[in-house]
Structures are given as structure tokens and as C-alpha cells.
Amino acid sequence: MGGFAAYRLVAAMWIRSTLAYRASFLMMLTGNFLVTAFDFVVIALMFSQVRSLGGYSFAEVAFLYGTSTTAFGFANAVMGSIDKLGARVRDGTLDTLLVRPAPVLAQVAADRFGMQRLGRLLQGVLVLAGSLVALDLHWTVLKVLLVPVMLLSGSAIFAAVFVAGAAFQFRAQDAAEVQNAFTYGGQTLLQYPPTVFAKDMVWSATFVLPLAFVNWLPALYVLGRPYPLDLPGWLALTPPLVAAGCLALSGLAWRAGIRSYRSTGS
Amino acid sequence: MRLYGVVAAGGFRRYTTYRVATAAGVFTNTVFGVIVAYTYIALWNERPHLGGYDQSQALTYVWISQAMLMTVSLFGGGFADEFVERIRTGDIAIDLYRPADLQLWWLSADLGRALFHFLGRGIVPLAFGALVFDLALPANPLTWLAFLVAVLFGVVVSFALRFLVALSAFWLLDGAGVTSLVSIAGMFFSGMLLPLTAFPGLLGEVARVLPWSSLLQIPADVLMGRHQGWGLLGAYGFQLGWATVLLGAGRLLQSAAVRRVVVQGG
């Protein structure tokens, strides 16, 4: 069975299962929507006290927030379950997935698939749409095209981070939370303008873990803002390449991880 | 009384087995602390003395909140996940025929857990913050002692809230939805995302009288010496008032729940 087919099958099963407790599902969907909505409410509260943050207006920060949350929301909806891999290694249930004739990655990613995760994605899209209305920009064809490209490559970069984090859990099974620093932490970082952070943090987010390609670099081009590190402007157009590179690397890490896997036998 | 001491010690010891997970959590708390600290620097640069804090007090607040996150279970969880699971599976029946009070039993276990998280996940991030940023930590050991008392009361209020929410599983069977909704409200109204003193107008006034302000805002303000003398007693009184009301409500709801208990499965 192919990866996509396996994913669809497992995800569909979990969707039916979450719908069994309908009241709880609705609350979880609302909850997922609200948890990110509160993130944005906090930014709105900040702007009720100030006119700019790191030199950026509310609409500009909302644009950063919308692009970061949409990209992350999509990656999280599709791949989010993968962060439970360490638990599966520990309790031995990974073995049942290994003997099935379908790619393990697809099975783990689709496991416990919850439609409530779409709440975050929806919230990101709404804020992004709002910011596009509020922003007063000089749009060019390139900028218009760059927005969907940024969202897709951004999702792919976050997905690669999820896979790499899972690969790491083959070795450090209990260290699942480290992943949150890069996934949820990365999303939080990208919600704010890079001018807010120390130079070496921006440098690391550009060259070490290239989260800056999720939205900072392309978004600053769209907003017509200079990037705080003196980098050539064409880098704003490279997110798809960076995403492809990240996916390739995380795929290799995943293979190395699964090859090193030894069942606990329990 | 001895029994509950043993249960608390068990709650503590149980978490000491998760050493790698604790280190991973410390790492993640620290990364988030750094990100949030920079956003607060940007915010307080624009608006010095926002919420009555100067910049180093605002930064202190950030690192206290990272240190307190797990101690007062701002994301929910702790005993609650297990408690809800026991209601769902019917294991709760075993708890009910134990010669111990249900609420006190779980409170003791949760106090043990809180102590572990305070030591394991609280101290290191706070120390890191103090090394890297300019914090306004008190020199007077009595202020630290007063802080510890406020933390203890905060944990009790947090427990009382989570206990109430977890009991809803008796009616809903799957408590995940309510649990996530309430933990989101808790994150917002505890001041985890922004100090409650920096909330504007009526929202701020409402947020400061809700029970969640006992969890983080009050302990943080006690540590920064903003409640002293009679003010300190007032702050404690506020926390204990909410603890009494919520524990009492939990007791009422518990007896109603026990009367209608139908054990699932078997």
C-alpha cells in the first residue's frame, strides 16, 4: 500500500472515532481554535498598548502571524501525531506498525489524526486574510505569487522539523518535548518581526535551522522591509528549495532512525 | 494524614523516573523563555512601565512564568489526565472503595508532582534567565519564602480547578474536550501569555479577580515584592478564598458524581 493510501485509511478511521463523542469533539475543535486565537489576542492586547513592535505595525505583525500559523497549522494537522513516536518506541506498539504492509511514516503521522487540529489552521488563515485586507502594500505579480508559495514551503519546512524530531526520538525516546521547542517555539518566533530578536538568534534561525524561510525572508520581501542580516534579496524566493532540502535531510534522518530501531520486546 | 504523605511522596517519586523527559522540558521552557523575553523587551521598549513593571521586572515575570508552567499545571494535565482516564475505563471504582478520601488522595498526589516539577523544571530555567537577562530577583530570603507559600496556594487552586473539570468526565465520559477548553482559559487568565497587570481596562480587572490569577500572577508579584505586609496577607487570602470555594464545589460535585457512577466495561 502506498503512503498516501495508508495515511488516508488511518486518518479516516480516527475521524470516525473522534466523531463518536460529538460534544467532546466540538469542544476540542473550539479549544484548538481558541488556543491559537488567544495567541493572537495577546498580540492584539500588546498593540492596544503600543503602536509598533520592533518597528512593525499591527497589520505587518498580523501578516507574519498569519503566514507562520497557517504554515504550521497545516504541517501540524498532517504530521502532528508523529511527536508521539517516542511513546510508541517505549511501549512497543511501533512493532505492530512495522509488520503492516504500509510505510511506517504514513502510519505514525496519521495515527490519532484529529480534525480538531484544523482549528489552528483555520485561525491562521483568518488572521492572514485579515492582514491582507489591512495592509496597504504595493502588490506586484511576484509578491502575489510568493504568498501561496511561502505557505506551502513553510508547511513543508515545519513538516520536515516534525519528521526530524521523530527520528531523534528513536534515540531519545523520552525527549519528545525537545521537539516542541522547534515546532511550537519556531511558530512563536516567526509570529514576531526578526527585529525583535538578538542578531545571533536571527542568524541561527536562518542558517542553522532554516525557519526564517518559512515566512521571515519571503514575508519581509512582500512587506518591503529589509532583512536584519545583510543578505541578498533573491533569498526571499528560495523557500521551495530550502523546503526540498529540509525534507530530503529529514527523510534521511528518519531512515537512519528506523534502521537503528530495536524493539523493546514488550 | 500519614497516608496522604505517602501518596504525595509517591506522586513525587513517580516523576523522578522521567529524567530525560524532565531535561527535555527544561530545554523547551528555556527556549520559550528566550523568545518571550525578547518580545517583552520590544514591548517594554515601546511602553516603559507597562502594567507597573519596569523592563527587568517584566523579564523576571517571563522567567517566573516558565518556571511555574509545570508546577501549577497551566496546560492542565498532571493528575487530571489519569483521573479522567480512570473514569473512562471504570478503574475509578477501585479508587472509590479505598479507605481514603478521593479528593484528598488526588490532591496529595498532585502536590508531590508539583514539588517535583518545581525542583526539576522550575529552578534551571529561572537560573538560566537570571544569568542571561537582567532580572529583578529579591535578595531577601523572606521574600523567597513568601513566594514559596504563594506557589503552594497556587498549586492548590490549580488542583481544585482541574479536579472540578475532571469530574465532568462522569457525565461526558470523554473529558478531553472540557479539559482542553478550561486549560486554554487558564493559560490566558493566569497571565501566562501576558501579565494580567498589562491587560487593558475592564478585561484586566476581571482577569485579576478570577481564580487563575492565583496560579501565576500572584506568586510572581509576591516574588517581586509587590505584595508586602497586609498586602501579602490580602494576596494569600485571595488565593485561599478561591481554594476553599473551588475545593468545596469539587466536593459537592464529587458526591453527585459518585451517586450516579456507572462502571464502564469490566
Coordinates of C-alpha atoms in Angstrom, one line a residue:
Chain A
M1 CA 0.0 0.0 0.0
G2 CA 1.3 3.5 -0.8
G3 CA 2.0 6.1 1.8
F4 CA -1.0 8.3 0.8
A5 CA -3.5 5.5 0.8
A6 CA -2.3 4.3 4.2
Y7 CA -2.5 7.8 5.6
R8 CA -6.0 8.3 4.3
L9 CA -7.2 5.0 5.7
V10 CA -5.8 5.5 9.2
A11 CA -6.9 9.2 9.3
A12 CA -10.4 8.3 8.2
M13 CA -10.6 5.7 10.9
W14 CA -9.6 8.3 13.6
I15 CA -12.0 10.8 12.2
R16 CA -14.9 8.4 12.7
S17 CA -13.6 7.6 16.2
T18 CA -13.4 11.2 17.3
L19 CA -16.9 11.8 16.0
A20 CA -18.2 9.1 18.3
Y21 CA -18.0 11.6 21.2
R22 CA -19.5 14.5 19.4
A23 CA -19.8 17.0 22.3
S24 CA -16.2 16.4 23.2
F25 CA -15.1 16.7 19.6
L26 CA -16.9 20.1 19.2
M27 CA -15.2 21.3 22.4
M28 CA -11.8 20.2 21.2
L29 CA -12.3 21.9 17.9
T30 CA -13.3 25.1 19.6
G31 CA -10.4 24.6 22.0
N32 CA -7.9 24.2 19.2
F33 CA -9.3 27.3 17.5
L34 CA -9.2 29.3 20.8
V35 CA -5.7 28.2 21.9
T36 CA -4.2 29.9 18.9
A37 CA -6.8 32.6 18.9
F38 CA -5.5 33.6 22.3
D39 CA -2.0 33.8 20.9
F40 CA -3.3 36.4 18.5
V41 CA -5.5 38.1 21.2
V42 CA -2.2 38.6 23.2
I43 CA -0.6 40.3 20.2
A44 CA -3.8 42.5 19.8
L45 CA -3.6 43.3 23.6
M46 CA 0.1 44.3 23.1
F47 CA -1.0 46.6 20.3
S48 CA -3.7 48.1 22.5
Q49 CA -0.8 49.5 24.5
V50 CA 1.7 50.3 21.7
R51 CA 1.7 51.4 18.1
S52 CA 4.5 49.3 16.9
L53 CA 6.6 46.3 17.9
G54 CA 10.2 46.1 16.8
G55 CA 9.3 48.9 14.3
Y56 CA 6.4 46.9 12.7
S57 CA 2.8 47.9 12.7
F58 CA -0.1 45.7 13.8
A59 CA -1.1 44.7 10.3
E60 CA 2.5 43.7 9.5
V61 CA 2.8 41.6 12.6
A62 CA -0.6 40.1 11.8
F63 CA 0.8 39.1 8.4
L64 CA 3.8 37.4 10.0
Y65 CA 1.4 35.7 12.5
G66 CA -1.0 34.6 9.7
T67 CA 1.7 33.1 7.5
S68 CA 3.5 31.4 10.4
T69 CA 0.3 30.0 11.9
T70 CA -1.1 28.8 8.6
A71 CA 2.1 27.0 7.6
F72 CA 2.5 25.5 11.0
G73 CA -1.2 24.7 11.3
F74 CA -1.1 22.7 8.1
A75 CA 2.0 20.8 9.0
N76 CA 0.7 20.1 12.4
A77 CA -2.7 18.8 11.1
V78 CA -0.9 16.5 8.7
M79 CA 2.1 15.4 10.7
G80 CA 1.4 16.4 14.3
S81 CA 0.8 12.9 15.6
I82 CA 4.4 12.0 14.8
D83 CA 5.7 13.6 18.0
K84 CA 4.2 10.6 19.9
L85 CA 6.8 8.3 18.3
G86 CA 8.9 8.1 21.4
A87 CA 6.0 6.7 23.4
R88 CA 5.4 4.1 20.7
V89 CA 9.0 3.0 20.7
R90 CA 8.9 2.8 24.5
D91 CA 5.7 0.7 24.8
G92 CA 6.5 -1.5 21.9
T93 CA 3.4 -0.6 19.8
L94 CA 5.7 0.6 16.9
D95 CA 6.2 -3.1 16.2
T96 CA 2.6 -3.5 15.0
L97 CA 3.1 -0.7 12.5
L98 CA 6.3 -2.2 11.2
V99 CA 4.7 -5.5 10.2
R100 CA 1.9 -3.9 8.3
P101 CA 2.4 -3.6 4.5
A102 CA 2.4 0.2 4.5
P103 CA 5.0 2.9 5.1
V104 CA 5.6 3.4 8.8
L105 CA 6.0 7.2 8.5
A106 CA 2.5 7.5 6.9
Q107 CA 1.0 5.3 9.7
V108 CA 2.6 7.2 12.5
A109 CA 1.7 10.6 11.1
A110 CA -1.9 9.6 10.6
D111 CA -2.2 8.0 14.0
R112 CA -4.8 9.7 16.2
F113 CA -5.5 12.1 13.4
G114 CA -7.8 14.7 14.8
M115 CA -9.9 17.1 12.8
Q116 CA -9.8 19.4 15.7
R117 CA -6.3 20.3 14.6
L118 CA -7.9 22.1 11.7
G119 CA -8.8 24.8 14.3
R120 CA -5.3 26.1 14.3
L121 CA -5.1 26.2 10.5
L122 CA -8.4 27.9 10.2
Q123 CA -7.4 30.6 12.7
G124 CA -4.1 31.2 10.8
V125 CA -6.0 31.6 7.5
L126 CA -8.4 34.0 9.1
V127 CA -5.7 36.3 10.5
L128 CA -3.8 36.1 7.3
A129 CA -6.8 37.1 5.3
G130 CA -7.5 40.0 7.8
S131 CA -3.9 41.2 7.5
L132 CA -4.0 41.2 3.7
V133 CA -7.1 43.4 3.8
A134 CA -5.5 45.7 6.4
L135 CA -2.1 46.0 4.8
D136 CA -1.5 48.9 2.4
L137 CA 1.0 47.4 0.0
H138 CA 2.2 47.9 -3.5
W139 CA 1.4 44.4 -4.9
T140 CA 3.4 43.0 -7.8
V141 CA 2.8 39.7 -9.5
L142 CA 5.9 38.3 -7.8
K143 CA 4.6 39.3 -4.4
V144 CA 1.2 37.8 -5.0
L145 CA 2.7 34.5 -6.1
L146 CA 5.1 34.5 -3.2
V147 CA 2.3 34.3 -0.6
P148 CA 0.9 30.8 -1.5
V149 CA 4.5 29.6 -2.3
M150 CA 5.6 30.7 1.2
L151 CA 2.6 28.9 2.8
L152 CA 3.3 25.6 1.0
S153 CA 7.1 25.7 1.5
G154 CA 6.6 26.8 5.1
S155 CA 4.4 23.8 5.8
A156 CA 7.0 21.6 4.2
I157 CA 9.8 23.0 6.4
F158 CA 7.7 22.5 9.5
A159 CA 6.8 19.0 8.4
A160 CA 10.5 18.3 8.0
V161 CA 11.1 19.5 11.5
F162 CA 8.3 17.1 12.7
V163 CA 9.9 14.2 10.9
A164 CA 13.4 15.1 12.1
G165 CA 12.1 15.4 15.7
A166 CA 10.5 11.9 15.4
A167 CA 13.7 10.5 14.0
F168 CA 15.5 11.9 17.0
Q169 CA 13.0 10.1 19.3
F170 CA 14.2 6.7 18.1
R171 CA 17.4 7.5 20.1
A172 CA 16.0 9.7 22.9
Q173 CA 12.5 8.2 23.5
D174 CA 11.6 10.4 26.4
A175 CA 12.8 13.6 24.8
A176 CA 9.6 14.3 22.9
E177 CA 9.3 17.7 24.4
V178 CA 12.5 19.0 22.8
Q179 CA 10.6 18.9 19.6
N180 CA 8.1 21.4 20.9
A181 CA 10.9 24.0 21.3
F182 CA 11.4 23.8 17.5
T183 CA 7.8 23.3 16.3
Y184 CA 5.7 25.4 18.6
G185 CA 8.7 27.5 19.6
G186 CA 9.5 28.1 15.9
Q187 CA 5.9 29.1 15.2
T188 CA 6.0 31.6 18.1
L189 CA 9.3 33.0 17.0
L190 CA 8.1 33.6 13.4
Q191 CA 5.0 35.4 14.7
Y192 CA 7.1 38.4 15.6
P193 CA 9.4 40.5 13.4
P194 CA 13.0 39.5 13.3
T195 CA 14.0 43.0 14.5
V196 CA 12.6 42.0 18.0
F197 CA 15.3 39.3 18.5
A198 CA 19.0 39.3 19.0
K199 CA 21.1 39.1 15.8
D200 CA 22.5 35.6 16.6
M201 CA 19.0 34.2 17.1
V202 CA 18.0 35.5 13.7
W203 CA 21.3 34.1 12.3
S204 CA 20.6 30.7 13.8
A205 CA 17.0 30.7 12.5
T206 CA 18.3 31.5 9.1
F207 CA 21.4 29.3 8.7
V208 CA 21.2 26.5 11.4
L209 CA 17.5 25.6 11.5
P210 CA 16.2 27.5 8.5
L211 CA 12.9 28.5 9.9
A212 CA 13.4 32.0 8.6
F213 CA 12.5 30.6 5.2
V214 CA 9.0 29.7 6.4
N215 CA 8.0 33.3 6.5
W216 CA 10.5 35.9 7.6
L217 CA 12.6 36.1 4.4
P218 CA 9.7 35.9 1.9
A219 CA 7.3 37.9 4.1
L220 CA 9.8 40.8 4.6
Y221 CA 10.1 40.9 0.8
V222 CA 6.4 41.1 0.5
L223 CA 6.2 43.8 3.1
G224 CA 9.1 45.7 1.5
R225 CA 11.2 45.5 4.7
P226 CA 14.9 44.9 4.8
Y227 CA 16.1 41.7 6.4
P228 CA 18.1 42.4 9.6
L229 CA 21.1 40.4 8.4
D230 CA 22.6 41.8 5.2
L231 CA 21.5 39.1 2.8
P232 CA 20.8 39.3 -0.9
G233 CA 17.2 39.9 -1.8
W234 CA 16.8 36.9 -4.0
L235 CA 16.9 34.7 -0.9
A236 CA 13.3 35.6 -0.4
L237 CA 12.5 33.4 -3.5
T238 CA 14.3 30.3 -2.2
P239 CA 11.8 28.8 0.3
P240 CA 10.8 26.0 -2.1
L241 CA 14.5 24.9 -2.5
V242 CA 15.1 25.1 1.3
A243 CA 11.9 23.1 1.9
A244 CA 13.0 20.4 -0.5
G245 CA 16.4 20.3 1.1
C246 CA 14.9 20.0 4.6
L247 CA 12.5 17.3 3.5
A248 CA 15.4 15.3 2.0
L249 CA 17.5 15.6 5.1
S250 CA 14.7 14.8 7.5
G251 CA 13.9 11.8 5.3
L252 CA 17.5 10.5 5.6
A253 CA 17.3 11.1 9.4
W254 CA 14.1 9.1 9.5
R255 CA 15.6 6.2 7.6
A256 CA 18.7 6.1 9.9
G257 CA 16.3 6.2 12.9
I258 CA 14.1 3.4 11.8
R259 CA 17.2 1.3 10.8
S260 CA 18.6 1.7 14.3
Y261 CA 15.3 0.7 15.9
R262 CA 15.4 -2.2 18.2
S263 CA 12.2 -3.4 19.6
T264 CA 11.8 -3.4 23.4
G265 CA 10.3 -6.8 23.0
S266 CA 7.4 -6.0 25.3
Chain B
M1 CA -2.6 12.1 57.5
R2 CA 0.3 9.7 57.1
L3 CA -1.4 8.0 54.3
Y4 CA -1.6 11.3 52.3
G5 CA 2.0 12.0 53.0
V6 CA 2.9 8.6 51.4
V7 CA 0.6 9.4 48.4
A8 CA 2.4 12.7 48.0
A9 CA 5.8 11.1 48.2
G10 CA 4.6 8.6 45.6
G11 CA 3.5 11.4 43.3
F12 CA 6.9 13.0 43.6
R13 CA 8.9 9.8 43.2
R14 CA 6.9 8.8 40.2
Y15 CA 8.0 11.8 38.2
T16 CA 11.7 11.3 39.2
T17 CA 11.7 8.4 36.8
Y18 CA 11.2 10.7 33.9
R19 CA 14.7 12.2 33.9
V20 CA 15.2 12.6 30.2
A21 CA 11.7 14.0 29.8
T22 CA 12.5 16.5 32.5
A23 CA 15.7 17.6 30.8
A24 CA 13.8 17.9 27.5
G25 CA 11.2 20.0 29.3
V26 CA 13.8 22.3 30.8
F27 CA 15.3 22.8 27.4
T28 CA 11.9 23.7 25.9
N29 CA 10.9 26.0 28.7
T30 CA 14.3 27.8 28.3
V31 CA 13.8 28.3 24.5
F32 CA 10.3 29.6 25.0
G33 CA 11.6 31.9 27.8
V34 CA 14.2 33.4 25.5
I35 CA 11.6 34.0 22.7
V36 CA 9.1 35.6 25.0
A37 CA 11.8 37.6 26.8
Y38 CA 12.7 39.3 23.5
T39 CA 9.1 40.1 22.7
Y40 CA 8.7 41.7 26.2
I41 CA 11.9 43.7 25.7
A42 CA 10.4 45.1 22.4
L43 CA 7.1 45.8 24.2
W44 CA 8.6 47.5 27.2
N45 CA 10.9 49.5 25.0
E46 CA 7.8 51.0 23.4
R47 CA 5.9 51.3 26.6
P48 CA 8.2 51.5 29.7
H49 CA 6.4 50.7 32.9
L50 CA 3.6 48.9 31.2
G51 CA 1.5 47.2 33.9
G52 CA 3.5 48.9 36.6
Y53 CA 6.6 46.8 35.7
D54 CA 9.9 48.1 34.6
Q55 CA 11.8 46.1 32.0
S56 CA 13.8 43.9 34.3
Q57 CA 10.6 43.2 36.3
A58 CA 8.9 42.2 33.0
L59 CA 11.7 39.9 32.2
T60 CA 11.6 38.4 35.7
Y61 CA 7.9 37.8 35.1
V62 CA 8.8 35.9 31.9
W63 CA 11.2 33.5 33.7
I64 CA 9.0 33.0 36.7
S65 CA 6.2 32.0 34.4
Q66 CA 8.4 29.5 32.6
A67 CA 9.4 28.1 35.9
M68 CA 5.8 27.9 37.2
L69 CA 4.3 26.5 34.0
M70 CA 4.5 22.8 35.0
T71 CA 4.4 23.4 38.8
V72 CA 0.9 24.8 38.6
S73 CA 0.0 22.7 35.5
L74 CA -1.0 25.7 33.4
F75 CA -1.6 23.4 30.4
G76 CA -3.8 21.2 32.6
G77 CA -2.8 17.6 32.8
G78 CA -0.9 16.3 35.9
F79 CA -3.3 14.1 37.8
A80 CA -6.2 15.1 35.7
D81 CA -5.4 13.1 32.6
E82 CA -5.0 9.9 34.6
F83 CA -8.1 10.7 36.7
V84 CA -10.3 11.2 33.6
E85 CA -8.8 8.0 32.1
R86 CA -9.8 6.1 35.2
I87 CA -13.3 7.4 35.0
R88 CA -13.5 6.4 31.3
T89 CA -12.2 2.9 31.9
G90 CA -14.1 2.3 35.1
D91 CA -11.0 2.0 37.3
I92 CA -12.4 4.8 39.3
A93 CA -14.5 2.2 41.1
I94 CA -11.3 0.9 42.8
D95 CA -10.5 4.5 44.0
L96 CA -14.0 4.8 45.4
Y97 CA -13.7 1.7 47.7
R98 CA -10.3 2.7 49.0
P99 CA -10.5 3.8 52.7
A100 CA -9.3 7.3 51.7
D101 CA -11.0 10.5 50.6
L102 CA -11.0 10.7 46.8
Q103 CA -10.3 14.5 46.6
L104 CA -7.6 14.4 49.3
W105 CA -5.9 11.4 47.7
W106 CA -5.5 13.1 44.4
L107 CA -4.6 16.4 46.0
S108 CA -1.7 14.7 47.8
A109 CA -0.5 13.0 44.7
D110 CA -0.7 16.3 42.8
L111 CA 1.2 18.2 45.5
G112 CA 4.0 15.6 45.2
R113 CA 4.0 16.1 41.4
A114 CA 4.1 19.9 41.8
L115 CA 7.1 19.7 44.1
F116 CA 8.9 17.6 41.6
H117 CA 8.2 19.9 38.7
F118 CA 9.1 23.0 40.8
L119 CA 12.6 21.5 41.5
G120 CA 13.0 19.7 38.2
R121 CA 11.6 22.1 35.8
G122 CA 11.4 25.4 37.7
I123 CA 14.8 26.1 39.0
V124 CA 17.0 25.6 36.0
P125 CA 15.1 27.9 33.6
L126 CA 14.9 30.6 36.2
A127 CA 18.6 30.4 36.9
F128 CA 19.3 30.5 33.1
G129 CA 17.1 33.6 32.8
A130 CA 18.9 35.2 35.7
L131 CA 22.3 34.6 34.1
V132 CA 21.4 35.8 30.6
F133 CA 19.0 38.6 31.3
D134 CA 18.9 41.4 33.9
L135 CA 16.3 40.2 36.3
A136 CA 14.8 41.8 39.4
L137 CA 15.0 38.9 41.9
P138 CA 14.8 39.6 45.6
A139 CA 17.8 39.4 47.9
N140 CA 15.7 38.9 51.0
P141 CA 15.2 35.2 51.8
L142 CA 11.9 36.0 53.5
T143 CA 10.5 37.2 50.1
W144 CA 11.5 33.9 48.6
L145 CA 9.8 32.1 51.5
A146 CA 6.7 34.2 50.9
F147 CA 6.9 33.3 47.3
L148 CA 7.0 29.5 48.1
V149 CA 3.9 29.8 50.2
A150 CA 2.1 31.6 47.3
V151 CA 3.2 28.9 44.9
L152 CA 1.8 26.2 47.3
F153 CA -1.5 28.0 47.4
G154 CA -1.4 28.4 43.7
V155 CA -0.9 24.7 43.2
V156 CA -4.0 24.0 45.5
V157 CA -6.2 26.4 43.5
S158 CA -4.9 24.8 40.3
F159 CA -5.7 21.3 41.6
A160 CA -9.2 22.4 42.7
L161 CA -9.9 23.7 39.2
R162 CA -8.6 20.7 37.4
F163 CA -10.5 18.4 39.9
L164 CA -13.7 20.1 39.1
V165 CA -13.1 19.8 35.4
A166 CA -12.0 16.2 35.5
L167 CA -15.2 15.3 37.4
S168 CA -17.2 16.4 34.3
A169 CA -15.9 13.1 32.8
F170 CA -18.5 11.3 34.9
W171 CA -21.2 12.9 32.7
L172 CA -19.4 13.3 29.4
L173 CA -17.3 10.0 29.6
D174 CA -14.6 11.6 27.4
G175 CA -13.3 14.6 29.3
A176 CA -10.7 15.7 26.8
G177 CA -12.8 18.5 25.3
V178 CA -13.7 20.2 28.5
T179 CA -10.2 19.7 29.9
S180 CA -8.7 21.4 26.9
L181 CA -11.2 24.3 26.9
V182 CA -10.5 25.0 30.6
S183 CA -6.8 24.7 30.3
I184 CA -6.9 27.3 27.5
A185 CA -8.9 29.7 29.6
G186 CA -6.4 29.0 32.4
M187 CA -3.4 29.9 30.1
F188 CA -5.0 33.2 29.2
F189 CA -6.3 34.2 32.6
S190 CA -3.3 33.1 34.6
G191 CA -1.2 35.7 32.9
M192 CA 1.0 33.1 31.2
L193 CA 0.7 34.9 27.8
L194 CA 0.9 38.5 29.2
P195 CA 1.0 39.7 32.8
L196 CA -2.6 40.4 33.9
T197 CA -1.4 43.9 35.1
A198 CA -0.7 44.7 31.4
F199 CA -4.3 43.7 30.4
P200 CA -6.2 46.9 29.5
G201 CA -9.3 48.2 31.3
L202 CA -12.2 46.0 32.4
L203 CA -10.6 42.9 30.9
G204 CA -7.7 43.4 33.3
E205 CA -10.0 44.0 36.3
V206 CA -12.0 40.8 35.5
A207 CA -8.9 38.7 34.9
R208 CA -7.3 39.8 38.2
V209 CA -10.3 38.5 40.3
L210 CA -10.7 35.2 38.5
P211 CA -9.2 32.1 40.3
W212 CA -6.5 31.7 37.6
S213 CA -4.6 34.8 38.8
S214 CA -3.7 32.8 41.9
L215 CA -1.7 30.4 39.8
L216 CA 1.0 32.7 38.4
Q217 CA 0.3 36.4 38.7
I218 CA 0.1 36.4 42.5
P219 CA 3.2 34.2 43.1
A220 CA 5.2 36.3 40.6
D221 CA 4.1 39.6 42.3
V222 CA 5.0 38.2 45.7
L223 CA 8.5 37.3 44.5
M224 CA 8.9 40.7 43.0
G225 CA 7.9 42.2 46.4
R226 CA 4.7 43.9 45.1
H227 CA 2.7 42.4 47.9
Q228 CA 4.1 43.1 51.4
G229 CA 2.7 43.3 54.9
W230 CA -1.1 43.4 54.9
G231 CA -1.0 43.3 51.1
L232 CA 0.7 39.9 51.3
L233 CA -2.0 38.7 53.6
G234 CA -4.6 40.0 51.2
A235 CA -3.0 38.1 48.4
Y236 CA -2.9 34.9 50.4
G237 CA -6.5 35.5 51.5
F238 CA -7.5 35.8 47.8
Q239 CA -5.8 32.5 47.0
L240 CA -7.2 30.7 50.0
G241 CA -10.6 32.1 49.3
W242 CA -10.7 30.6 45.8
A243 CA -9.1 27.4 47.1
T244 CA -12.0 27.0 49.6
V245 CA -14.7 27.8 47.2
L246 CA -13.4 25.5 44.5
L247 CA -12.5 22.6 46.7
G248 CA -16.0 22.9 48.2
A249 CA -17.6 22.8 44.8
G250 CA -15.4 19.8 43.9
R251 CA -16.7 18.1 47.0
L252 CA -20.3 18.7 46.1
L253 CA -19.8 17.6 42.5
Q254 CA -17.9 14.6 43.6
S255 CA -20.8 13.3 45.8
A256 CA -23.2 13.9 43.0
A257 CA -20.9 12.0 40.6
V258 CA -20.4 9.1 42.9
R259 CA -24.1 8.7 43.3
R260 CA -24.6 8.3 39.6
V261 CA -21.5 6.3 38.9
V262 CA -21.9 3.5 36.4
V263 CA -18.8 1.5 35.9
Q264 CA -17.8 1.1 32.3
G265 CA -16.5 -2.1 30.9
G266 CA -15.2 -4.8 33.1

